[in-house]
Amino acid sequence: EAGVAQSPRYKIIEKRQSVAFWCNPISGHATLYWYQQILGQGPKLLIQFQNNGVVDDSQLPKDRFSAERLKGVDSTLKIQPAKLEDSAVYLCASSLSQGSRETQYFGPGTRLLVL
Amino acid sequence: AQSVTQLDSQVPVFEEAPVELRCNYSSSVSVYLFWYVQYPNQGLQLLLKYLSGSTLVESINGFEAEFNKSQTSFHLRKPSVHISDTAEYFCAVSELQGAQKLVFGQGTRLTINP
């Protein structure tokens, strides 16, 4: 069974530029999550999708971050414009369904450096 | 809102020694508890979880964790570690009701020395 795929693995941009990350969840997983992991901290949930609907985006900085999952499968997270403090690893995860019992399966992450 | 505190940011131990990674949580409602592990250059993967029943849960590679409700703790232990256990370990909690999202601790980097 293929795992969660993410691309690119690494990205370096200058502040005020835009960047996009892509995630393809495990086949059949209805729930998709994006996390931000700043160096030295645990992952923090940015947004959760159930199929193509948003379940929780309370910690997404909506003035610069956006995410979509139009067909309920793969997803894109965008930052525009980027700030220095956005330097982090962006993790995508998926689970069969939503609910606090569900095991989340994580991708390898995209490491972003904003200069 | 729930929170998780991992009391040690780094834990160095010698191979074959026992280890304990500490985790405390705070929540006003009942919770599920998880330990995730991140090996070098790999994604996070579930190590073990407590949902209900026996408060002692085990993983397939010899780790165990005990849910202690009175002390709001979920410490991770292994009686004898191997070089291959070198990784970062994250404790996480999710509430049974309400937001139900996974909240992670800061992580503990376990380094095994030969």
GROMACS .gro file of C-alpha atoms in nm:
model
  229
    1GLU     CA    1   0.000   0.000   0.000
    2ALA     CA    2   0.148   0.335  -0.102
    3GLY     CA    3   0.190   0.591   0.172
    4VAL     CA    4   0.115   0.962   0.178
    5ALA     CA    5   0.306   1.138  -0.098
    6GLN     CA    6   0.427   1.496  -0.077
    7SER     CA    7   0.618   1.723  -0.312
    8PRO     CA    8   0.848   1.899  -0.329
    9ARG     CA    9   1.065   1.762  -0.048
   10TYR     CA   10   1.261   2.086  -0.014
   11LYS     CA   11   1.195   2.446  -0.115
   12ILE     CA   12   1.395   2.764  -0.068
   13ILE     CA   13   1.229   3.098  -0.144
   14GLU     CA   14   1.273   3.463  -0.057
   15LYS     CA   15   1.030   3.646   0.168
   16ARG     CA   16   0.723   3.786  -0.007
   17GLN     CA   17   0.738   3.512  -0.271
   18SER     CA   18   0.465   3.251  -0.303
   19VAL     CA   19   0.498   2.874  -0.271
   20ALA     CA   20   0.271   2.572  -0.307
   21PHE     CA   21   0.292   2.224  -0.162
   22TRP     CA   22   0.114   1.915  -0.291
   23CYS     CA   23  -0.013   1.609  -0.105
   24ASN     CA   24  -0.165   1.283  -0.224
   25PRO     CA   25  -0.317   1.084   0.065
   26ILE     CA   26  -0.344   0.708   0.100
   27SER     CA   27  -0.606   0.574  -0.138
   28GLY     CA   28  -0.949   0.564   0.021
   29HIS     CA   29  -0.867   0.798   0.307
   30ALA     CA   30  -1.143   1.053   0.344
   31THR     CA   31  -0.969   1.281   0.591
   32LEU     CA   32  -0.663   1.489   0.507
   33TYR     CA   33  -0.460   1.712   0.739
   34TRP     CA   34  -0.191   1.975   0.691
   35TYR     CA   35   0.047   2.042   0.980
   36GLN     CA   36   0.324   2.297   1.032
   37GLN     CA   37   0.628   2.180   1.229
   38ILE     CA   38   0.866   2.457   1.330
   39LEU     CA   39   1.217   2.348   1.434
   40GLY     CA   40   1.217   2.228   1.795
   41GLN     CA   41   0.838   2.207   1.819
   42GLY     CA   42   0.574   1.944   1.763
   43PRO     CA   43   0.347   1.951   1.459
   44LYS     CA   44   0.061   2.202   1.472
   45LEU     CA   45  -0.260   2.141   1.278
   46LEU     CA   46  -0.326   2.403   1.011
   47ILE     CA   47  -0.629   2.259   0.836
   48GLN     CA   48  -0.836   1.939   0.825
   49PHE     CA   49  -1.049   1.824   0.531
   50GLN     CA   50  -1.321   1.562   0.529
   51ASN     CA   51  -1.352   1.466   0.162
   52ASN     CA   52  -1.353   1.809  -0.007
   53GLY     CA   53  -1.498   2.005   0.288
   54VAL     CA   54  -1.307   2.192   0.557
   55VAL     CA   55  -1.359   2.054   0.909
   56ASP     CA   56  -1.117   2.275   1.102
   57ASP     CA   57  -0.906   2.567   0.982
   58SER     CA   58  -0.899   2.759   1.307
   59GLN     CA   59  -0.518   2.775   1.318
   60LEU     CA   60  -0.464   2.857   0.951
   61PRO     CA   61  -0.331   3.214   0.899
   62LYS     CA   62  -0.591   3.293   0.637
   63ASP     CA   63  -0.437   3.623   0.534
   64ARG     CA   64  -0.150   3.435   0.368
   65PHE     CA   65  -0.224   3.063   0.375
   66SER     CA   66  -0.483   2.880   0.166
   67ALA     CA   67  -0.558   2.516   0.102
   68GLU     CA   68  -0.788   2.321  -0.121
   69ARG     CA   69  -0.894   1.964  -0.185
   70LEU     CA   70  -1.123   2.014  -0.479
   71LYS     CA   71  -1.196   1.654  -0.578
   72GLY     CA   72  -1.166   1.508  -0.231
   73VAL     CA   73  -0.839   1.333  -0.307
   74ASP     CA   74  -0.513   1.528  -0.338
   75SER     CA   75  -0.461   1.867  -0.181
   76THR     CA   76  -0.256   2.183  -0.225
   77LEU     CA   77  -0.136   2.420   0.048
   78LYS     CA   78  -0.027   2.767  -0.064
   79ILE     CA   79   0.154   3.050   0.110
   80GLN     CA   80   0.137   3.397  -0.043
   81PRO     CA   81   0.331   3.604   0.047
   82ALA     CA   82   0.578   3.405   0.257
   83LYS     CA   83   0.736   3.545   0.573
   84LEU     CA   84   1.058   3.444   0.745
   85GLU     CA   85   0.861   3.280   1.026
   86ASP     CA   86   0.699   3.041   0.776
   87SER     CA   87   1.026   2.845   0.762
   88ALA     CA   88   0.920   2.500   0.880
   89VAL     CA   89   0.841   2.147   0.770
   90TYR     CA   90   0.491   2.112   0.627
   91LEU     CA   91   0.344   1.771   0.693
   92CYS     CA   92   0.048   1.613   0.525
   93ALA     CA   93  -0.139   1.327   0.690
   94SER     CA   94  -0.445   1.121   0.610
   95SER     CA   95  -0.683   0.889   0.791
   96LEU     CA   96  -0.968   0.661   0.688
   97SER     CA   97  -1.221   0.892   0.849
   98GLN     CA   98  -1.239   1.178   1.095
   99GLY     CA   99  -1.263   1.123   1.468
  100SER     CA  100  -1.017   1.132   1.750
  101ARG     CA  101  -0.965   0.750   1.753
  102GLU     CA  102  -0.834   0.738   1.399
  103THR     CA  103  -0.468   0.672   1.324
  104GLN     CA  104  -0.315   0.942   1.109
  105TYR     CA  105  -0.056   0.841   0.848
  106PHE     CA  106   0.204   1.105   0.771
  107GLY     CA  107   0.396   1.188   0.457
  108PRO     CA  108   0.770   1.269   0.458
  109GLY     CA  109   0.705   1.644   0.468
  110THR     CA  110   0.819   1.947   0.270
  111ARG     CA  111   1.100   2.146   0.427
  112LEU     CA  112   1.056   2.518   0.352
  113LEU     CA  113   1.325   2.778   0.407
  114VAL     CA  114   1.228   3.143   0.364
  115LEU     CA  115   1.524   3.380   0.322
  116ALA     CA  116  -0.821   2.318   2.512
  117GLN     CA  117  -0.579   2.035   2.560
  118SER     CA  118  -0.200   2.063   2.581
  119VAL     CA  119   0.093   1.822   2.599
  120THR     CA  120   0.426   1.866   2.776
  121GLN     CA  121   0.724   1.642   2.707
  122LEU     CA  122   0.956   1.706   2.994
  123ASP     CA  123   1.284   1.620   2.821
  124SER     CA  124   1.391   1.765   2.487
  125GLN     CA  125   1.686   1.524   2.459
  126VAL     CA  126   1.757   1.188   2.620
  127PRO     CA  127   2.095   1.021   2.561
  128VAL     CA  128   2.131   0.659   2.674
  129PHE     CA  129   2.368   0.371   2.616
  130GLU     CA  130   2.267   0.072   2.409
  131GLU     CA  131   2.085  -0.200   2.607
  132ALA     CA  132   2.003   0.046   2.888
  133PRO     CA  133   1.642   0.116   2.991
  134VAL     CA  134   1.477   0.443   2.892
  135GLU     CA  135   1.172   0.645   2.991
  136LEU     CA  136   1.038   0.937   2.789
  137ARG     CA  137   0.800   1.149   2.993
  138CYS     CA  138   0.472   1.297   2.875
  139ASN     CA  139   0.210   1.491   3.069
  140TYR     CA  140  -0.111   1.630   2.930
  141SER     CA  141  -0.380   1.875   3.028
  142SER     CA  142  -0.745   1.849   2.928
  143SER     CA  143  -1.085   1.919   3.079
  144VAL     CA  144  -1.243   1.616   2.909
  145SER     CA  145  -1.153   1.252   2.843
  146VAL     CA  146  -0.875   1.196   2.592
  147TYR     CA  147  -0.708   0.943   2.368
  148LEU     CA  148  -0.328   0.930   2.388
  149PHE     CA  149  -0.067   0.854   2.124
  150TRP     CA  150   0.306   0.818   2.080
  151TYR     CA  151   0.444   0.887   1.733
  152VAL     CA  152   0.806   0.827   1.627
  153GLN     CA  153   1.007   1.002   1.358
  154TYR     CA  154   1.319   0.817   1.243
  155PRO     CA  155   1.590   1.021   1.066
  156ASN     CA  156   1.475   1.137   0.722
  157GLN     CA  157   1.138   0.967   0.757
  158GLY     CA  158   0.782   1.078   0.827
  159LEU     CA  159   0.601   1.045   1.159
  160GLN     CA  160   0.456   0.702   1.228
  161LEU     CA  161   0.232   0.574   1.504
  162LEU     CA  162   0.416   0.380   1.775
  163LEU     CA  163   0.126   0.302   2.008
  164LYS     CA  164  -0.201   0.445   2.132
  165TYR     CA  165  -0.436   0.430   2.429
  166LEU     CA  166  -0.805   0.444   2.346
  167SER     CA  167  -0.970   0.248   2.630
  168GLY     CA  168  -0.934  -0.068   2.837
  169SER     CA  169  -0.599  -0.170   2.984
  170THR     CA  170  -0.395   0.132   3.081
  171LEU     CA  171  -0.075  -0.041   2.966
  172VAL     CA  172  -0.028  -0.048   2.590
  173GLU     CA  173   0.257  -0.205   2.396
  174SER     CA  174   0.418  -0.164   2.055
  175ILE     CA  175   0.558  -0.440   1.836
  176ASN     CA  176   0.918  -0.326   1.891
  177GLY     CA  177   0.925  -0.349   2.270
  178PHE     CA  178   0.806  -0.005   2.377
  179GLU     CA  179   0.522   0.032   2.626
  180ALA     CA  180   0.331   0.325   2.773
  181GLU     CA  181   0.103   0.349   3.072
  182PHE     CA  182  -0.193   0.583   3.097
  183ASN     CA  183  -0.212   0.733   3.446
  184LYS     CA  184  -0.530   0.937   3.473
  185SER     CA  185  -0.464   1.073   3.823
  186GLN     CA  186  -0.123   1.206   3.721
  187THR     CA  187  -0.235   1.294   3.365
  188SER     CA  188   0.068   1.115   3.227
  189PHE     CA  189   0.147   0.875   2.945
  190HIS     CA  190   0.517   0.794   2.982
  191LEU     CA  191   0.691   0.577   2.723
  192ARG     CA  192   0.935   0.307   2.836
  193LYS     CA  193   1.161   0.041   2.694
  194PRO     CA  194   1.365  -0.197   2.914
  195SER     CA  195   1.656  -0.229   2.670
  196VAL     CA  196   1.716   0.008   2.378
  197HIS     CA  197   1.894  -0.054   2.047
  198ILE     CA  198   2.085   0.175   1.815
  199SER     CA  199   1.787   0.154   1.577
  200ASP     CA  200   1.565   0.325   1.836
  201THR     CA  201   1.745   0.654   1.771
  202ALA     CA  202   1.466   0.890   1.667
  203GLU     CA  203   1.245   1.175   1.778
  204TYR     CA  204   0.940   1.073   1.980
  205PHE     CA  205   0.622   1.278   1.999
  206CYS     CA  206   0.344   1.239   2.252
  207ALA     CA  207   0.000   1.352   2.133
  208VAL     CA  208  -0.353   1.379   2.270
  209SER     CA  209  -0.698   1.414   2.120
  210GLU     CA  210  -1.022   1.482   2.301
  211LEU     CA  211  -1.316   1.241   2.278
  212GLN     CA  212  -1.555   1.532   2.233
  213GLY     CA  213  -1.516   1.882   2.103
  214ALA     CA  214  -1.245   1.965   1.853
  215GLN     CA  215  -1.107   1.607   1.845
  216LYS     CA  216  -0.789   1.726   1.680
  217LEU     CA  217  -0.446   1.581   1.752
  218VAL     CA  218  -0.229   1.807   1.970
  219PHE     CA  219   0.141   1.721   1.989
  220GLY     CA  220   0.410   1.779   2.248
  221GLN     CA  221   0.742   1.936   2.160
  222GLY     CA  222   0.916   1.605   2.101
  223THR     CA  223   1.200   1.417   2.272
  224ARG     CA  224   1.513   1.329   2.078
  225LEU     CA  225   1.636   0.987   2.188
  226THR     CA  226   2.001   0.921   2.109
  227ILE     CA  227   2.145   0.575   2.164
  228ASN     CA  228   2.519   0.555   2.219
  229PRO     CA  229   2.711   0.229   2.163
   0.00000   0.00000   0.00000
